[in-house]
Amino acid sequence: MADKASSSFASGEVEEVYGAESGWVEARNSCGHLQSLSSDLHHIPSPVSPCTRCQHSAENWLCLSCKDVLCSRFINKHMLDHHQKTGHCLVLSFSLVLCL
């Protein structure tokens, strides 16, 4: 019985383990969304820019669609909220580029 419980997940549990709730993200080396990016690289904020909503200075991400800098899901979840409201799906953590 314990073996069955430990090796089987309900679909919601699997999504939680491998999705947004766990913080784990699958790395990709290409994405179809990249073609939609603006070639304007002159207005990229500094990597030390604070979150534009809460002014937190750590764990910030750059939205590659609109250039907003917002904090991660581990701080106040402003980038996650931004994605859910705008559909902007390409972000830069100044060390990783991810497609949400």
mmCIF file of N, CA and C in Angstrom:
data_model
loop_
_atom_site.group_PDB
_atom_site.id
_atom_site.type_symbol
_atom_site.label_atom_id
_atom_site.label_comp_id
_atom_site.label_asym_id
_atom_site.label_seq_id
_atom_site.Cartn_x
_atom_site.Cartn_y
_atom_site.Cartn_z
ATOM 1 N N MET A 1 0.818 -1.193 0.000
ATOM 2 C CA MET A 1 0.000 0.000 0.000
ATOM 3 C C MET A 1 0.866 1.263 0.000
ATOM 4 N N ALA A 2 1.906 1.293 0.832
ATOM 5 C CA ALA A 2 2.785 2.458 0.879
ATOM 6 C C ALA A 2 3.492 2.659 -0.444
ATOM 7 N N ASP A 3 3.891 1.556 -1.107
ATOM 8 C CA ASP A 3 4.552 1.681 -2.409
ATOM 9 C C ASP A 3 3.638 2.328 -3.426
ATOM 10 N N LYS A 4 2.369 1.923 -3.438
ATOM 11 C CA LYS A 4 1.412 2.485 -4.388
ATOM 12 C C LYS A 4 1.218 3.981 -4.129
ATOM 13 N N ALA A 5 1.105 4.364 -2.888
ATOM 14 C CA ALA A 5 0.890 5.772 -2.555
ATOM 15 C C ALA A 5 2.100 6.622 -2.911
ATOM 16 N N SER A 6 3.302 6.078 -2.712
ATOM 17 C CA SER A 6 4.485 6.886 -2.977
ATOM 18 C C SER A 6 4.814 6.982 -4.455
ATOM 19 N N SER A 7 4.329 6.044 -5.276
ATOM 20 C CA SER A 7 4.696 6.059 -6.690
ATOM 21 C C SER A 7 3.594 6.591 -7.594
ATOM 22 N N SER A 8 2.440 6.909 -7.055
ATOM 23 C CA SER A 8 1.365 7.422 -7.907
ATOM 24 C C SER A 8 0.951 8.811 -7.444
ATOM 25 N N PHE A 9 0.759 9.681 -8.425
ATOM 26 C CA PHE A 9 0.349 11.055 -8.150
ATOM 27 C C PHE A 9 -0.955 11.333 -8.870
ATOM 28 N N ALA A 10 -1.830 12.101 -8.256
ATOM 29 C CA ALA A 10 -2.990 12.633 -8.968
ATOM 30 C C ALA A 10 -2.462 13.676 -9.941
ATOM 31 N N SER A 11 -3.190 13.944 -11.018
ATOM 32 C CA SER A 11 -2.694 14.880 -12.034
ATOM 33 C C SER A 11 -2.374 16.248 -11.449
ATOM 34 N N GLY A 12 -3.136 16.718 -10.502
ATOM 35 C CA GLY A 12 -2.861 18.005 -9.872
ATOM 36 C C GLY A 12 -1.571 17.998 -9.075
ATOM 37 N N GLU A 13 -1.274 16.854 -8.436
ATOM 38 C CA GLU A 13 -0.037 16.748 -7.670
ATOM 39 C C GLU A 13 1.176 16.773 -8.582
ATOM 40 N N VAL A 14 1.092 16.102 -9.725
ATOM 41 C CA VAL A 14 2.201 16.096 -10.679
ATOM 42 C C VAL A 14 2.451 17.507 -11.171
ATOM 43 N N GLU A 15 1.390 18.233 -11.501
ATOM 44 C CA GLU A 15 1.532 19.617 -11.952
ATOM 45 C C GLU A 15 2.177 20.469 -10.865
ATOM 46 N N GLU A 16 1.801 20.230 -9.610
ATOM 47 C CA GLU A 16 2.379 20.999 -8.514
ATOM 48 C C GLU A 16 3.863 20.690 -8.348
ATOM 49 N N VAL A 17 4.240 19.416 -8.475
ATOM 50 C CA VAL A 17 5.633 19.026 -8.311
ATOM 51 C C VAL A 17 6.483 19.556 -9.448
ATOM 52 N N TYR A 18 5.996 19.452 -10.683
ATOM 53 C CA TYR A 18 6.789 19.821 -11.848
ATOM 54 C C TYR A 18 6.409 21.162 -12.458
ATOM 55 N N GLY A 19 5.586 21.927 -11.812
ATOM 56 C CA GLY A 19 5.134 23.196 -12.386
ATOM 57 C C GLY A 19 5.491 24.390 -11.537
ATOM 58 N N ALA A 20 4.678 25.417 -11.667
ATOM 59 C CA ALA A 20 4.954 26.712 -11.048
ATOM 60 C C ALA A 20 5.048 26.643 -9.528
ATOM 61 N N GLU A 21 4.254 25.798 -8.892
ATOM 62 C CA GLU A 21 4.236 25.782 -7.434
ATOM 63 C C GLU A 21 5.556 25.306 -6.841
ATOM 64 N N SER A 22 6.247 24.388 -7.534
ATOM 65 C CA SER A 22 7.493 23.856 -6.991
ATOM 66 C C SER A 22 8.676 24.773 -7.249
ATOM 67 N N GLY A 23 8.569 25.664 -8.251
ATOM 68 C CA GLY A 23 9.689 26.514 -8.620
ATOM 69 C C GLY A 23 10.615 25.862 -9.622
ATOM 70 N N TRP A 24 10.384 24.597 -9.943
ATOM 71 C CA TRP A 24 11.205 23.879 -10.913
ATOM 72 C C TRP A 24 10.742 24.245 -12.312
ATOM 73 N N VAL A 25 11.684 24.542 -13.193
ATOM 74 C CA VAL A 25 11.355 24.931 -14.560
ATOM 75 C C VAL A 25 12.226 24.135 -15.510
ATOM 76 N N GLU A 26 11.626 23.622 -16.566
ATOM 77 C CA GLU A 26 12.389 22.879 -17.572
ATOM 78 C C GLU A 26 13.150 23.857 -18.460
ATOM 79 N N ALA A 27 14.457 23.690 -18.546
ATOM 80 C CA ALA A 27 15.280 24.560 -19.394
ATOM 81 C C ALA A 27 15.061 24.213 -20.865
ATOM 82 N N ARG A 28 15.019 25.219 -21.707
ATOM 83 C CA ARG A 28 14.865 25.044 -23.152
ATOM 84 C C ARG A 28 15.997 25.765 -23.856
ATOM 85 N N ASN A 29 16.324 25.299 -25.062
ATOM 86 C CA ASN A 29 17.355 25.995 -25.827
ATOM 87 C C ASN A 29 16.782 26.718 -27.034
ATOM 88 N N SER A 30 15.467 26.664 -27.219
ATOM 89 C CA SER A 30 14.794 27.430 -28.261
ATOM 90 C C SER A 30 13.317 27.580 -27.893
ATOM 91 N N CYS A 31 12.673 28.556 -28.524
ATOM 92 C CA CYS A 31 11.263 28.809 -28.239
ATOM 93 C C CYS A 31 10.671 29.618 -29.386
ATOM 94 N N GLY A 32 9.484 29.264 -29.849
ATOM 95 C CA GLY A 32 8.821 29.983 -30.923
ATOM 96 C C GLY A 32 8.479 31.421 -30.579
ATOM 97 N N HIS A 33 8.396 31.732 -29.288
ATOM 98 C CA HIS A 33 8.079 33.096 -28.868
ATOM 99 C C HIS A 33 9.213 34.078 -29.144
ATOM 100 N N LEU A 34 10.429 33.594 -29.307
ATOM 101 C CA LEU A 34 11.574 34.485 -29.515
ATOM 102 C C LEU A 34 11.421 35.342 -30.759
ATOM 103 N N GLN A 35 10.714 34.846 -31.767
ATOM 104 C CA GLN A 35 10.516 35.600 -33.007
ATOM 105 C C GLN A 35 9.689 36.858 -32.787
ATOM 106 N N SER A 36 8.907 36.902 -31.722
ATOM 107 C CA SER A 36 8.028 38.048 -31.464
ATOM 108 C C SER A 36 8.719 39.177 -30.700
ATOM 109 N N LEU A 37 9.962 38.987 -30.301
ATOM 110 C CA LEU A 37 10.653 40.006 -29.516
ATOM 111 C C LEU A 37 11.052 41.206 -30.350
ATOM 112 N N SER A 38 11.038 42.352 -29.722
ATOM 113 C CA SER A 38 11.492 43.591 -30.341
ATOM 114 C C SER A 38 13.011 43.563 -30.460
ATOM 115 N N SER A 39 13.512 44.184 -31.488
ATOM 116 C CA SER A 39 14.967 44.262 -31.649
ATOM 117 C C SER A 39 15.546 45.465 -30.904
ATOM 118 N N ASP A 40 14.706 46.204 -30.184
ATOM 119 C CA ASP A 40 15.148 47.375 -29.419
ATOM 120 C C ASP A 40 15.880 46.921 -28.156
ATOM 121 N N LEU A 41 17.187 46.946 -28.204
ATOM 122 C CA LEU A 41 17.985 46.535 -27.052
ATOM 123 C C LEU A 41 18.570 47.726 -26.304
ATOM 124 N N HIS A 42 18.182 48.927 -26.692
ATOM 125 C CA HIS A 42 18.714 50.133 -26.057
ATOM 126 C C HIS A 42 18.016 50.467 -24.744
ATOM 127 N N HIS A 43 16.877 49.879 -24.488
ATOM 128 C CA HIS A 43 16.107 50.218 -23.292
ATOM 129 C C HIS A 43 16.029 49.051 -22.312
ATOM 130 N N ILE A 44 17.097 48.265 -22.235
ATOM 131 C CA ILE A 44 17.146 47.157 -21.289
ATOM 132 C C ILE A 44 17.550 47.725 -19.919
ATOM 133 N N PRO A 45 16.715 47.512 -18.890
ATOM 134 C CA PRO A 45 17.060 48.011 -17.553
ATOM 135 C C PRO A 45 18.314 47.325 -16.994
ATOM 136 N N SER A 46 18.948 47.968 -16.069
ATOM 137 C CA SER A 46 20.126 47.428 -15.402
ATOM 138 C C SER A 46 19.758 46.165 -14.622
ATOM 139 N N PRO A 47 20.663 45.189 -14.553
ATOM 140 C CA PRO A 47 20.398 43.967 -13.781
ATOM 141 C C PRO A 47 20.194 44.213 -12.288
ATOM 142 N N VAL A 48 20.525 45.378 -11.798
ATOM 143 C CA VAL A 48 20.309 45.686 -10.376
ATOM 144 C C VAL A 48 19.033 46.501 -10.150
ATOM 145 N N SER A 49 18.206 46.632 -11.182
ATOM 146 C CA SER A 49 16.943 47.377 -11.052
ATOM 147 C C SER A 49 16.012 46.671 -10.075
ATOM 148 N N PRO A 50 15.332 47.426 -9.200
ATOM 149 C CA PRO A 50 14.373 46.819 -8.275
ATOM 150 C C PRO A 50 13.053 46.503 -8.982
ATOM 151 N N CYS A 51 12.236 45.703 -8.341
ATOM 152 C CA CYS A 51 10.888 45.418 -8.840
ATOM 153 C C CYS A 51 10.130 46.739 -8.958
ATOM 154 N N THR A 52 9.480 46.963 -10.085
ATOM 155 C CA THR A 52 8.772 48.231 -10.296
ATOM 156 C C THR A 52 7.512 48.351 -9.442
ATOM 157 N N ARG A 53 7.040 47.252 -8.860
ATOM 158 C CA ARG A 53 5.833 47.319 -8.025
ATOM 159 C C ARG A 53 6.137 47.425 -6.535
ATOM 160 N N CYS A 54 7.111 46.645 -6.059
ATOM 161 C CA CYS A 54 7.365 46.629 -4.613
ATOM 162 C C CYS A 54 8.754 47.131 -4.235
ATOM 163 N N GLN A 55 9.577 47.449 -5.219
ATOM 164 C CA GLN A 55 10.931 47.962 -5.013
ATOM 165 C C GLN A 55 11.883 46.957 -4.367
ATOM 166 N N HIS A 56 11.509 45.675 -4.349
ATOM 167 C CA HIS A 56 12.411 44.653 -3.806
ATOM 168 C C HIS A 56 13.619 44.545 -4.722
ATOM 169 N N SER A 57 14.791 44.346 -4.135
ATOM 170 C CA SER A 57 16.017 44.380 -4.938
ATOM 171 C C SER A 57 16.573 43.008 -5.311
ATOM 172 N N ALA A 58 15.951 41.930 -4.849
ATOM 173 C CA ALA A 58 16.472 40.589 -5.139
ATOM 174 C C ALA A 58 15.464 39.758 -5.919
ATOM 175 N N GLU A 59 15.976 38.732 -6.611
ATOM 176 C CA GLU A 59 15.130 37.786 -7.351
ATOM 177 C C GLU A 59 14.238 38.479 -8.375
ATOM 178 N N ASN A 60 14.774 39.433 -9.112
ATOM 179 C CA ASN A 60 13.973 40.154 -10.095
ATOM 180 C C ASN A 60 14.181 39.610 -11.500
ATOM 181 N N TRP A 61 13.165 39.754 -12.314
ATOM 182 C CA TRP A 61 13.147 39.251 -13.684
ATOM 183 C C TRP A 61 12.787 40.390 -14.629
ATOM 184 N N LEU A 62 13.318 40.339 -15.825
ATOM 185 C CA LEU A 62 13.019 41.319 -16.867
ATOM 186 C C LEU A 62 12.038 40.702 -17.851
ATOM 187 N N CYS A 63 10.896 41.345 -18.067
ATOM 188 C CA CYS A 63 9.951 40.908 -19.098
ATOM 189 C C CYS A 63 10.544 41.325 -20.440
ATOM 190 N N LEU A 64 10.798 40.379 -21.315
ATOM 191 C CA LEU A 64 11.414 40.691 -22.603
ATOM 192 C C LEU A 64 10.421 41.275 -23.598
ATOM 193 N N SER A 65 9.140 41.276 -23.266
ATOM 194 C CA SER A 65 8.135 41.886 -24.141
ATOM 195 C C SER A 65 8.004 43.381 -23.892
ATOM 196 N N CYS A 66 7.919 43.790 -22.625
ATOM 197 C CA CYS A 66 7.670 45.205 -22.310
ATOM 198 C C CYS A 66 8.778 45.860 -21.496
ATOM 199 N N LYS A 67 9.774 45.082 -21.107
ATOM 200 C CA LYS A 67 10.951 45.567 -20.361
ATOM 201 C C LYS A 67 10.654 45.945 -18.905
ATOM 202 N N ASP A 68 9.522 45.499 -18.351
ATOM 203 C CA ASP A 68 9.255 45.701 -16.924
ATOM 204 C C ASP A 68 10.170 44.795 -16.106
ATOM 205 N N VAL A 69 10.601 45.259 -14.956
ATOM 206 C CA VAL A 69 11.386 44.464 -14.019
ATOM 207 C C VAL A 69 10.481 44.164 -12.835
ATOM 208 N N LEU A 70 10.276 42.872 -12.567
ATOM 209 C CA LEU A 70 9.353 42.465 -11.512
ATOM 210 C C LEU A 70 9.946 41.310 -10.714
ATOM 211 N N CYS A 71 9.528 41.178 -9.471
ATOM 212 C CA CYS A 71 10.099 40.171 -8.577
ATOM 213 C C CYS A 71 9.537 38.775 -8.834
ATOM 214 N N SER A 72 10.291 37.796 -8.361
ATOM 215 C CA SER A 72 9.978 36.387 -8.608
ATOM 216 C C SER A 72 8.853 35.867 -7.719
ATOM 217 N N ARG A 73 8.470 34.633 -7.988
ATOM 218 C CA ARG A 73 7.437 33.964 -7.189
ATOM 219 C C ARG A 73 7.905 33.708 -5.767
ATOM 220 N N PHE A 74 9.213 33.794 -5.521
ATOM 221 C CA PHE A 74 9.744 33.574 -4.181
ATOM 222 C C PHE A 74 9.764 34.855 -3.349
ATOM 223 N N ILE A 75 9.455 35.982 -3.970
ATOM 224 C CA ILE A 75 9.395 37.259 -3.245
ATOM 225 C C ILE A 75 7.913 37.654 -3.136
ATOM 226 N N ASN A 76 7.386 38.448 -4.069
ATOM 227 C CA ASN A 76 5.980 38.868 -4.032
ATOM 228 C C ASN A 76 5.183 38.449 -5.269
ATOM 229 N N LYS A 77 5.772 37.613 -6.122
ATOM 230 C CA LYS A 77 5.104 37.027 -7.295
ATOM 231 C C LYS A 77 4.632 38.053 -8.324
ATOM 232 N N HIS A 78 5.283 39.210 -8.398
ATOM 233 C CA HIS A 78 4.833 40.231 -9.339
ATOM 234 C C HIS A 78 5.056 39.834 -10.796
ATOM 235 N N MET A 79 6.139 39.103 -11.115
ATOM 236 C CA MET A 79 6.334 38.674 -12.504
ATOM 237 C C MET A 79 5.303 37.619 -12.883
ATOM 238 N N LEU A 80 4.994 36.715 -11.994
ATOM 239 C CA LEU A 80 3.967 35.713 -12.269
ATOM 240 C C LEU A 80 2.620 36.391 -12.504
ATOM 241 N N ASP A 81 2.278 37.366 -11.677
ATOM 242 C CA ASP A 81 1.042 38.135 -11.839
ATOM 243 C C ASP A 81 1.038 38.865 -13.188
ATOM 244 N N HIS A 82 2.162 39.447 -13.562
ATOM 245 C CA HIS A 82 2.300 40.153 -14.842
ATOM 246 C C HIS A 82 2.041 39.193 -16.009
ATOM 247 N N HIS A 83 2.641 38.017 -15.948
ATOM 248 C CA HIS A 83 2.429 37.011 -17.005
ATOM 249 C C HIS A 83 0.957 36.613 -17.097
ATOM 250 N N GLN A 84 0.322 36.380 -15.964
ATOM 251 C CA GLN A 84 -1.079 35.962 -15.960
ATOM 252 C C GLN A 84 -1.997 37.049 -16.502
ATOM 253 N N LYS A 85 -1.676 38.312 -16.275
ATOM 254 C CA LYS A 85 -2.514 39.419 -16.747
ATOM 255 C C LYS A 85 -2.231 39.818 -18.193
ATOM 256 N N THR A 86 -0.971 39.727 -18.638
ATOM 257 C CA THR A 86 -0.600 40.226 -19.965
ATOM 258 C C THR A 86 -0.375 39.132 -20.998
ATOM 259 N N GLY A 87 -0.055 37.923 -20.542
ATOM 260 C CA GLY A 87 0.305 36.852 -21.471
ATOM 261 C C GLY A 87 1.749 36.940 -21.944
ATOM 262 N N HIS A 88 2.505 37.902 -21.434
ATOM 263 C CA HIS A 88 3.924 37.997 -21.789
ATOM 264 C C HIS A 88 4.630 36.775 -21.208
ATOM 265 N N CYS A 89 5.295 36.028 -22.064
ATOM 266 C CA CYS A 89 5.805 34.729 -21.612
ATOM 267 C C CYS A 89 7.316 34.573 -21.667
ATOM 268 N N LEU A 90 8.048 35.582 -22.093
ATOM 269 C CA LEU A 90 9.507 35.487 -22.113
ATOM 270 C C LEU A 90 10.102 36.422 -21.077
ATOM 271 N N VAL A 91 10.892 35.842 -20.193
ATOM 272 C CA VAL A 91 11.499 36.612 -19.117
ATOM 273 C C VAL A 91 12.982 36.294 -19.025
ATOM 274 N N LEU A 92 13.715 37.213 -18.448
ATOM 275 C CA LEU A 92 15.149 37.053 -18.279
ATOM 276 C C LEU A 92 15.487 37.268 -16.815
ATOM 277 N N SER A 93 16.149 36.298 -16.220
ATOM 278 C CA SER A 93 16.547 36.445 -14.822
ATOM 279 C C SER A 93 17.956 36.995 -14.707
ATOM 280 N N PHE A 94 18.498 37.495 -15.784
ATOM 281 C CA PHE A 94 19.867 37.982 -15.879
ATOM 282 C C PHE A 94 20.872 36.842 -15.793
ATOM 283 N N SER A 95 20.394 35.596 -15.668
ATOM 284 C CA SER A 95 21.263 34.425 -15.767
ATOM 285 C C SER A 95 20.612 33.325 -16.593
ATOM 286 N N LEU A 96 19.284 33.382 -16.780
ATOM 287 C CA LEU A 96 18.543 32.389 -17.560
ATOM 288 C C LEU A 96 17.508 33.072 -18.438
ATOM 289 N N VAL A 97 17.210 32.494 -19.592
ATOM 290 C CA VAL A 97 16.083 32.936 -20.413
ATOM 291 C C VAL A 97 15.109 31.772 -20.437
ATOM 292 N N LEU A 98 13.859 32.015 -20.028
ATOM 293 C CA LEU A 98 12.867 30.951 -19.927
ATOM 294 C C LEU A 98 11.600 31.301 -20.674
ATOM 295 N N CYS A 99 10.943 30.280 -21.205
ATOM 296 C CA CYS A 99 9.616 30.442 -21.787
ATOM 297 C C CYS A 99 8.631 29.871 -20.790
ATOM 298 N N LEU A 100 7.737 30.704 -20.270
ATOM 299 C CA LEU A 100 6.762 30.245 -19.277
ATOM 300 C C LEU A 100 5.688 29.509 -19.971
#
